[in-house]
CSV table of C-alpha atoms in Angstrom, one decimal:
chain,number,residue,atom,x,y,z
U,1,MET,CA,-35.2,160.0,89.8
U,2,ALA,CA,-35.9,162.7,92.4
U,3,GLU,CA,-33.0,163.6,94.7
U,4,GLU,CA,-33.5,162.1,98.1
U,5,ASN,CA,-33.9,164.8,100.9
U,6,LYS,CA,-31.3,163.8,103.5
U,7,GLY,CA,-31.3,167.1,105.5
U,8,ILE,CA,-33.5,168.6,108.1
U,9,THR,CA,-36.8,169.9,107.1
U,10,LEU,CA,-37.5,173.1,109.0
U,11,THR,CA,-40.9,173.5,110.6
U,12,ASP,CA,-43.1,176.5,109.7
U,13,GLU,CA,-42.2,178.1,113.1
U,14,GLN,CA,-38.5,177.7,112.4
U,15,LYS,CA,-38.9,179.2,108.9
U,16,LYS,CA,-40.9,182.2,110.4
U,17,LYS,CA,-38.2,182.8,113.0
U,18,ARG,CA,-35.4,182.6,110.5
U,19,ARG,CA,-37.1,185.1,108.3
U,20,SER,CA,-37.4,187.7,111.1
U,21,ARG,CA,-33.7,187.1,112.0
U,22,SER,CA,-32.7,187.5,108.4
U,23,VAL,CA,-34.6,190.8,108.2
U,24,ALA,CA,-32.8,192.0,111.4
U,25,ILE,CA,-29.4,191.0,110.0
U,26,ALA,CA,-30.1,192.8,106.8
U,27,LEU,CA,-31.0,196.0,108.7
U,28,VAL,CA,-27.9,195.8,110.8
U,29,LEU,CA,-25.7,195.3,107.7
U,30,ALA,CA,-27.3,198.3,106.0
U,31,ALA,CA,-26.8,200.4,109.1
U,32,LEU,CA,-23.1,199.4,109.2
U,33,VAL,CA,-22.7,200.4,105.6
U,34,ILE,CA,-24.1,203.8,106.3
U,35,LEU,CA,-22.1,204.1,109.5
U,36,PHE,CA,-18.8,203.3,107.8
U,37,TYR,CA,-19.7,205.7,104.9
U,38,VAL,CA,-20.5,208.6,107.3
U,39,VAL,CA,-17.4,208.0,109.5
U,40,THR,CA,-15.2,207.9,106.3
U,41,ILE,CA,-16.6,211.4,105.3
U,42,ILE,CA,-16.0,212.7,108.9
U,43,LYS,CA,-12.5,211.4,109.1
U,44,LEU,CA,-11.4,212.6,105.7
U,45,GLY,CA,-13.2,215.9,106.1
U,46,PRO,CA,-15.4,217.7,103.5
U,47,GLY,CA,-12.3,217.9,101.2
U,48,VAL,CA,-13.1,214.4,100.0
U,49,MET,CA,-16.0,215.8,98.0
U,50,ASP,CA,-13.8,218.6,96.5
U,51,ARG,CA,-11.5,217.1,94.0
U,52,ALA,CA,-10.4,218.0,90.5
U,53,LEU,CA,-12.2,216.5,87.6
Q,1,MET,CA,-37.6,184.0,96.5
Q,2,SER,CA,-34.8,185.4,98.6
Q,3,LEU,CA,-31.4,183.8,99.0
Q,4,VAL,CA,-31.9,183.1,102.7
Q,5,GLU,CA,-35.3,181.4,102.0
Q,6,ARG,CA,-34.0,179.2,99.2
Q,7,GLN,CA,-32.7,176.3,101.3
Q,8,ASP,CA,-35.1,174.8,103.8
Q,9,THR,CA,-33.0,171.8,104.8
Q,10,ILE,CA,-29.9,172.0,107.0
Q,11,GLY,CA,-27.3,169.4,107.7
Q,12,GLN,CA,-27.1,165.7,106.5
Q,13,ASP,CA,-27.1,163.5,109.6
Q,14,SER,CA,-30.3,164.1,111.5
Q,15,ALA,CA,-33.9,164.8,110.7
Q,16,VAL,CA,-34.6,166.7,113.9
Q,17,TRP,CA,-32.9,170.1,114.7
Q,18,ASP,CA,-33.7,171.9,118.0
Q,19,GLY,CA,-32.0,175.1,116.8
Q,20,GLY,CA,-33.4,178.0,114.8
Q,21,MET,CA,-36.1,178.8,117.3
Q,22,GLY,CA,-34.7,182.1,118.6
Q,23,SER,CA,-36.6,185.2,117.7
Q,24,VAL,CA,-34.9,188.6,117.4
Q,25,SER,CA,-36.0,189.5,120.9
Q,26,ASP,CA,-34.5,186.3,122.3
Q,27,TYR,CA,-31.1,187.3,120.8
Q,28,VAL,CA,-31.5,190.8,122.3
Q,29,ALA,CA,-32.1,189.1,125.7
Q,30,LEU,CA,-28.8,187.3,125.2
Q,31,LEU,CA,-27.1,190.7,125.3
Q,32,LYS,CA,-28.3,191.3,128.9
Q,33,PRO,CA,-29.9,194.7,128.1
Q,34,ARG,CA,-30.2,195.8,131.7
Q,35,VAL,CA,-26.5,195.4,132.4
Q,36,MET,CA,-25.8,197.0,129.0
Q,37,SER,CA,-27.7,200.1,130.0
Q,38,LEU,CA,-25.4,200.6,133.0
Q,39,VAL,CA,-22.4,200.0,130.7
Q,40,ILE,CA,-23.7,202.6,128.2
Q,41,PHE,CA,-24.2,205.2,130.9
Q,42,THR,CA,-20.8,204.8,132.7
Q,43,ALA,CA,-19.0,204.6,129.4
Q,44,PHE,CA,-20.7,207.8,128.3
Q,45,VAL,CA,-19.7,209.5,131.5
Q,46,GLY,CA,-16.1,208.5,130.9
Q,47,LEU,CA,-16.2,209.8,127.4
Q,48,MET,CA,-17.7,213.1,128.5
Q,49,LEU,CA,-15.2,213.6,131.4
Q,50,ALA,CA,-12.2,213.0,129.3
Q,51,PRO,CA,-10.1,216.0,128.3
Q,52,GLY,CA,-10.2,217.0,124.7
Q,53,SER,CA,-13.1,216.4,122.3
Q,54,VAL,CA,-14.3,213.8,119.9
Q,55,HIS,CA,-16.6,214.2,116.9
Q,56,PRO,CA,-20.2,213.4,118.2
Q,57,VAL,CA,-20.6,210.7,115.6
Q,58,LEU,CA,-17.3,209.0,116.6
Q,59,GLY,CA,-18.4,209.3,120.3
Q,60,ALA,CA,-21.7,207.6,119.5
Q,61,VAL,CA,-19.8,204.9,117.6
Q,62,ALA,CA,-17.6,204.4,120.6
Q,63,ILE,CA,-20.5,204.0,123.0
Q,64,LEU,CA,-22.3,201.7,120.5
Q,65,CYS,CA,-19.2,199.5,120.2
Q,66,ILE,CA,-18.7,199.3,124.0
Q,67,ALA,CA,-22.4,198.4,124.4
Q,68,ILE,CA,-22.2,195.7,121.8
Q,69,GLY,CA,-19.0,194.4,123.3
Q,70,ALA,CA,-20.6,194.2,126.7
Q,71,GLY,CA,-23.6,192.5,125.2
Q,72,ALA,CA,-21.3,190.0,123.4
Q,73,SER,CA,-19.8,189.2,126.8
Q,74,GLY,CA,-23.3,188.6,128.2
Q,75,ALA,CA,-24.1,186.2,125.4
Q,76,LEU,CA,-20.8,184.3,125.9
Q,77,ASN,CA,-21.5,184.3,129.7
Q,78,MET,CA,-24.9,182.7,129.0
Q,79,TRP,CA,-23.3,180.2,126.6
Q,80,TYR,CA,-20.9,179.0,129.3
Q,81,ASP,CA,-23.2,179.3,132.3
Q,82,ALA,CA,-26.2,177.6,130.7
Q,83,ASP,CA,-26.0,174.7,133.3
Q,84,ILE,CA,-26.0,177.2,136.2
Q,85,ASP,CA,-28.8,179.3,134.7
Q,86,GLU,CA,-31.0,176.3,134.4
Q,87,VAL,CA,-30.8,175.6,138.1
Q,88,MET,CA,-31.2,179.2,139.4
Q,89,LEU,CA,-34.8,180.6,139.7
Q,90,ARG,CA,-33.4,184.1,138.8
Q,91,THR,CA,-32.0,183.0,135.5
Q,92,ARG,CA,-34.2,180.0,134.5
Q,93,LYS,CA,-36.1,182.1,131.9
Q,94,ARG,CA,-33.0,183.1,130.0
Q,95,PRO,CA,-33.1,182.1,126.3
Q,96,ILE,CA,-30.8,179.1,126.5
Q,97,PRO,CA,-32.4,177.3,129.6
Q,98,ALA,CA,-35.8,178.3,128.2
Q,99,GLY,CA,-34.9,176.3,125.0
Q,100,LYS,CA,-35.3,179.2,122.6
Q,101,ILE,CA,-31.6,179.4,121.6
Q,102,THR,CA,-29.1,176.6,121.6
Q,103,ARG,CA,-25.7,176.9,123.3
Q,104,ASP,CA,-23.9,176.8,119.9
Q,105,GLU,CA,-26.1,179.6,118.5
Q,106,ALA,CA,-25.2,181.7,121.6
Q,107,LEU,CA,-21.5,181.0,121.2
Q,108,ALA,CA,-21.5,182.0,117.5
Q,109,PHE,CA,-23.5,185.1,118.2
Q,110,GLY,CA,-21.2,186.1,121.1
Q,111,ILE,CA,-18.0,185.6,119.1
Q,112,THR,CA,-19.4,187.4,116.1
Q,113,LEU,CA,-20.4,190.4,118.1
Q,114,SER,CA,-17.1,190.4,120.1
Q,115,ILE,CA,-15.0,190.5,117.0
Q,116,GLY,CA,-17.3,193.0,115.2
Q,117,SER,CA,-17.4,195.5,118.2
Q,118,VAL,CA,-13.6,195.4,118.7
Q,119,VAL,CA,-12.7,195.8,115.1
Q,120,THR,CA,-15.3,198.5,114.5
Q,121,LEU,CA,-14.1,200.5,117.6
Q,122,GLY,CA,-10.5,200.0,116.5
Q,123,LEU,CA,-11.0,201.0,112.9
Q,124,LEU,CA,-13.4,203.9,113.5
Q,125,VAL,CA,-12.2,205.4,116.8
Q,126,ASN,CA,-8.8,204.2,117.9
Q,127,TRP,CA,-7.0,200.9,118.4
Q,128,PHE,CA,-6.1,201.6,122.1
Q,129,ALA,CA,-9.8,201.7,122.9
Q,130,GLY,CA,-10.4,198.7,120.6
Q,131,ALA,CA,-7.7,196.6,122.4
Q,132,PHE,CA,-9.1,197.7,125.8
Q,133,LEU,CA,-12.6,196.5,124.8
Q,134,ALA,CA,-11.1,193.2,123.6
Q,135,PHE,CA,-9.3,192.8,127.0
Q,136,THR,CA,-12.5,193.6,128.9
Q,137,ILE,CA,-14.4,190.9,126.9
Q,138,PHE,CA,-11.5,188.5,127.6
Q,139,PHE,CA,-11.5,189.4,131.3
Q,140,TYR,CA,-15.3,188.9,131.7
Q,141,VAL,CA,-15.6,185.7,129.7
Q,142,ILE,CA,-12.3,183.9,130.3
Q,143,VAL,CA,-11.1,185.2,133.7
Q,144,TYR,CA,-14.5,185.7,135.4
Q,145,THR,CA,-17.0,183.4,133.8
Q,146,MET,CA,-14.8,180.4,132.9
Q,147,TRP,CA,-12.3,180.6,135.7
Q,148,LEU,CA,-13.1,182.6,138.9
Q,149,LYS,CA,-16.9,182.3,139.1
Q,150,ARG,CA,-16.8,178.5,139.8
Q,151,SER,CA,-13.6,178.4,141.7
Q,152,THR,CA,-13.3,181.2,144.4
Q,153,PRO,CA,-15.7,183.1,146.7
Q,154,GLN,CA,-13.7,186.2,145.6
Q,155,ASN,CA,-15.2,185.8,142.1
Q,156,ILE,CA,-17.2,189.0,142.3
Q,157,VAL,CA,-14.3,191.1,143.6
Q,158,ILE,CA,-11.9,190.3,140.8
Q,159,GLY,CA,-14.5,189.7,138.2
Q,160,GLY,CA,-16.1,193.0,139.0
Q,161,ALA,CA,-13.2,194.7,137.3
Q,162,ALA,CA,-14.8,193.8,133.9
Q,163,GLY,CA,-17.9,195.8,134.8
Q,164,ALA,CA,-15.7,198.7,135.9
Q,165,PHE,CA,-13.7,199.0,132.7
Q,166,PRO,CA,-16.4,200.7,130.4
Q,167,PRO,CA,-15.8,204.3,131.7
Q,168,MET,CA,-12.1,203.8,131.1
Q,169,ILE,CA,-12.8,202.6,127.5
Q,170,GLY,CA,-15.0,205.7,127.0
Q,171,TRP,CA,-12.1,207.9,128.3
Q,172,ALA,CA,-9.7,206.0,126.0
Q,173,ALA,CA,-11.9,206.6,123.0
Q,174,VAL,CA,-11.3,210.3,123.4
Q,175,THR,CA,-7.7,210.5,124.6
Q,176,GLY,CA,-6.2,207.2,123.2
Q,177,SER,CA,-4.8,206.5,126.7
Q,178,VAL,CA,-5.9,206.1,130.4
Q,179,SER,CA,-5.1,208.4,133.3
Q,180,LEU,CA,-5.6,208.8,137.1
Q,181,GLU,CA,-9.1,210.3,136.6
Q,182,SER,CA,-10.2,207.3,134.6
Q,183,PHE,CA,-8.7,204.9,137.2
Q,184,VAL,CA,-10.9,206.7,139.8
Q,185,LEU,CA,-14.0,206.0,137.8
Q,186,PHE,CA,-12.9,202.4,137.5
Q,187,GLY,CA,-12.2,202.3,141.3
Q,188,ILE,CA,-15.8,203.5,142.1
Q,189,ILE,CA,-17.4,200.7,140.2
Q,190,PHE,CA,-14.8,198.2,141.3
Q,191,MET,CA,-15.4,198.9,145.0
Q,192,TRP,CA,-19.1,199.2,144.5
Q,193,THR,CA,-19.6,195.8,142.8
Q,194,PRO,CA,-18.9,193.4,145.8
Q,195,PRO,CA,-21.3,194.9,148.3
Q,196,HIS,CA,-23.9,195.3,145.6
Q,197,PHE,CA,-23.8,191.6,144.6
Q,198,TRP,CA,-23.2,190.2,148.1
Q,199,ALA,CA,-26.4,192.0,149.3
Q,200,LEU,CA,-28.2,190.1,146.5
Q,201,ALA,CA,-26.4,186.9,147.2
Q,202,LEU,CA,-27.5,187.0,150.9
Q,203,VAL,CA,-31.1,187.0,149.7
Q,204,LYS,CA,-30.6,184.5,146.9
Q,205,ASN,CA,-28.3,182.2,148.9
Q,206,GLY,CA,-30.4,179.1,148.2
Q,207,ASP,CA,-30.2,179.7,144.5
Q,208,TYR,CA,-26.4,179.9,144.5
Q,209,THR,CA,-26.1,176.9,146.8
Q,210,ALA,CA,-28.3,174.8,144.5
Q,211,ALA,CA,-26.2,175.9,141.5
Q,212,LYS,CA,-23.0,175.1,143.4
Q,213,VAL,CA,-21.6,178.6,142.7
Q,214,PRO,CA,-19.1,179.4,145.4
Q,215,MET,CA,-20.5,182.9,146.3
Q,216,LEU,CA,-19.2,184.3,149.6
Q,217,PRO,CA,-22.4,183.5,151.6
Q,218,VAL,CA,-22.3,179.9,150.4
Q,219,VAL,CA,-18.6,179.3,151.2
Q,220,ALA,CA,-17.7,181.7,154.0
Q,221,GLY,CA,-21.2,182.0,155.6
Q,222,GLU,CA,-23.6,184.8,156.0
Q,223,THR,CA,-21.8,186.4,159.0
Q,224,SER,CA,-18.5,186.7,157.1
Q,225,THR,CA,-20.4,188.2,154.1
Q,226,ARG,CA,-21.9,190.8,156.3
Q,227,HIS,CA,-18.4,191.8,157.6
Q,228,HIS,CA,-17.2,192.0,154.0
Q,229,ILE,CA,-20.2,194.2,152.9
Q,230,LEU,CA,-19.6,196.7,155.7
Q,231,ALA,CA,-15.8,196.7,155.1
Q,232,TYR,CA,-16.3,197.4,151.3
Q,233,ALA,CA,-18.9,200.1,152.0
Q,234,VAL,CA,-16.4,201.9,154.3
Q,235,LEU,CA,-13.6,201.5,151.7
Q,236,LEU,CA,-15.9,202.6,148.9
Q,237,ALA,CA,-16.6,206.0,150.5
Q,238,PRO,CA,-13.2,207.7,150.0
Q,239,VAL,CA,-13.0,206.3,146.4
Q,240,ALA,CA,-16.4,207.8,145.7
Q,241,ILE,CA,-15.4,211.2,147.0
Q,242,ALA,CA,-12.0,211.0,145.3
Q,243,PRO,CA,-13.1,212.9,142.1
Q,244,TYR,CA,-13.6,216.0,144.4
Q,245,LEU,CA,-10.4,215.3,146.4
Q,246,LEU,CA,-8.4,215.1,143.2
Q,247,GLY,CA,-9.9,218.2,141.8
Q,248,PHE,CA,-11.9,217.0,138.8
Q,249,ALA,CA,-15.3,217.4,140.5
Q,250,SER,CA,-16.8,220.4,142.3
Q,251,PRO,CA,-17.6,220.7,146.0
Q,252,VAL,CA,-21.2,220.0,145.1
Q,253,TYR,CA,-20.2,216.5,144.0
Q,254,GLY,CA,-18.0,216.2,147.0
Q,255,ALA,CA,-20.9,217.0,149.4
Q,256,ALA,CA,-23.4,214.8,147.5
Q,257,SER,CA,-21.0,211.8,147.3
Q,258,ALA,CA,-20.2,212.1,151.0
Q,259,VAL,CA,-23.9,212.1,151.9
Q,260,LEU,CA,-24.7,209.2,149.5
Q,261,SER,CA,-21.7,207.2,150.8
Q,262,ALA,CA,-22.8,207.8,154.4
Q,263,ILE,CA,-26.2,206.3,153.6
Q,264,PHE,CA,-24.5,203.4,151.8
Q,265,VAL,CA,-22.4,202.7,155.0
Q,266,ALA,CA,-25.5,203.1,157.2
Q,267,LEU,CA,-27.5,200.6,155.1
Q,268,SER,CA,-24.5,198.2,155.2
Q,269,PHE,CA,-24.3,198.6,158.9
Q,270,ASP,CA,-28.1,197.7,159.0
Q,271,ILE,CA,-27.3,194.5,157.2
Q,272,TRP,CA,-24.5,193.8,159.6
Q,273,ARG,CA,-26.8,194.3,162.6
Q,274,LYS,CA,-29.9,192.4,161.4
Q,275,ARG,CA,-29.0,188.8,160.9
Q,276,GLU,CA,-32.2,186.9,161.2
Q,277,GLY,CA,-35.7,186.7,159.5
Q,278,ASP,CA,-37.5,189.1,157.3
Q,279,ALA,CA,-35.8,192.2,158.8
Q,280,ALA,CA,-32.4,190.8,157.6
Q,281,LYS,CA,-33.8,190.1,154.2
Q,282,ALA,CA,-35.4,193.5,153.9
Q,283,ALA,CA,-32.1,195.2,154.9
Q,284,CYS,CA,-30.3,193.3,152.1
Q,285,TRP,CA,-32.9,194.4,149.5
Q,286,ARG,CA,-32.7,198.0,150.8
Q,287,LEU,CA,-28.9,198.1,150.2
Q,288,PHE,CA,-29.2,196.3,146.9
Q,289,LYS,CA,-31.8,198.8,145.5
Q,290,PHE,CA,-30.0,201.8,147.0
Q,291,SER,CA,-26.6,200.7,145.6
Q,292,ILE,CA,-28.1,201.0,142.1
Q,293,PHE,CA,-29.4,204.5,142.8
Q,294,TYR,CA,-26.0,205.3,144.5
Q,295,LEU,CA,-23.9,204.4,141.5
Q,296,PHE,CA,-26.3,206.1,139.1
Q,297,MET,CA,-26.2,209.3,141.1
Q,298,LEU,CA,-22.4,209.5,141.4
Q,299,PHE,CA,-22.0,209.2,137.7
Q,300,ALA,CA,-25.0,211.4,136.9
Q,301,LEU,CA,-23.5,214.2,139.1
Q,302,LEU,CA,-20.1,213.9,137.3
Q,303,LEU,CA,-21.9,214.0,133.9
Q,304,GLY,CA,-24.0,217.0,135.0
Q,305,GLU,CA,-20.9,218.9,136.1
Q,306,SER,CA,-19.0,218.2,132.9
Q,307,LEU,CA,-22.1,219.3,130.8
Q,308,VAL,CA,-22.4,222.5,132.9
Q,309,ALA,CA,-18.6,223.2,132.6
Q,310,GLY,CA,-18.9,222.6,128.8
Q,311,VAL,CA,-21.8,225.1,128.5
Q,312,LEU,CA,-20.0,227.7,130.7
Q,313,ALA,CA,-16.8,227.3,128.6
């Protein structure tokens, strides 16, 4: 027996808006990752790249 | 199929959901971009004037965090004031009264950005600046929006402090502390805010009356508001010239701020003098528009002088 759909079914308009918001959130998260990486390098200095193997 | 697209049903108890209609631009509108631009500019001036130096990337991060924190305050303000915004012509097209974003969505957005901006500023720049930003958001949302705005005609006076903190936060991002100079920057915006908003409130008196917001013209009357505008304009002048008097701005700034302040007082006197009809309304608009130019010029002059000093050094 198919599972009964009790939730809200989004309209096409809602799905479209959600997709654009999701893309924006993904871009912001990616920018934050890059930002924290760059700031880490700045705070630790170039020495972070120069370590004994 | 992406993870976010996988589930197209939300919740269990209702088949109709009025949320999820906000576009990215609607969420940007929640941040009050025009107010944010002033915050960015004044915070940048505070950061540039502060003694010492900060890595340019860390400086940019500080400005970004202050801007996002200010935007988060704007979103939380729109969440709480949705009932007022719906009544006032000036704010009726904001995302919540326009039905594009629900109050719950605005609340979640505002809280997320508040925490994100404070934590990022604290972790990446310094925790004094982060705590100061947190206090500013608290002051604007809790003290001004939720408490003062609906309870006292002095709402703009005390609430204006929230808008005056950004240059101090910019200063704190560099020095990790505050000082007399940063208090002067605070003082300029703090003293500027009441006459700026009261000039607008005199023109939009009907809007505030309809929304039952106890702005000074609504509660104390237009005559009393005119007295207040003139008094604040006179008190603002020495604060605006103070950077020169205290020795952290040049005589050029001193002369320019004196001339600008004289015009500010003259326009305020014009409002005080013209009390009826279109002439009165035009006088209010003139001061309102000039006040924006006035604040921009004071801070631009301070910024210009710090840049010139940096080049010469």
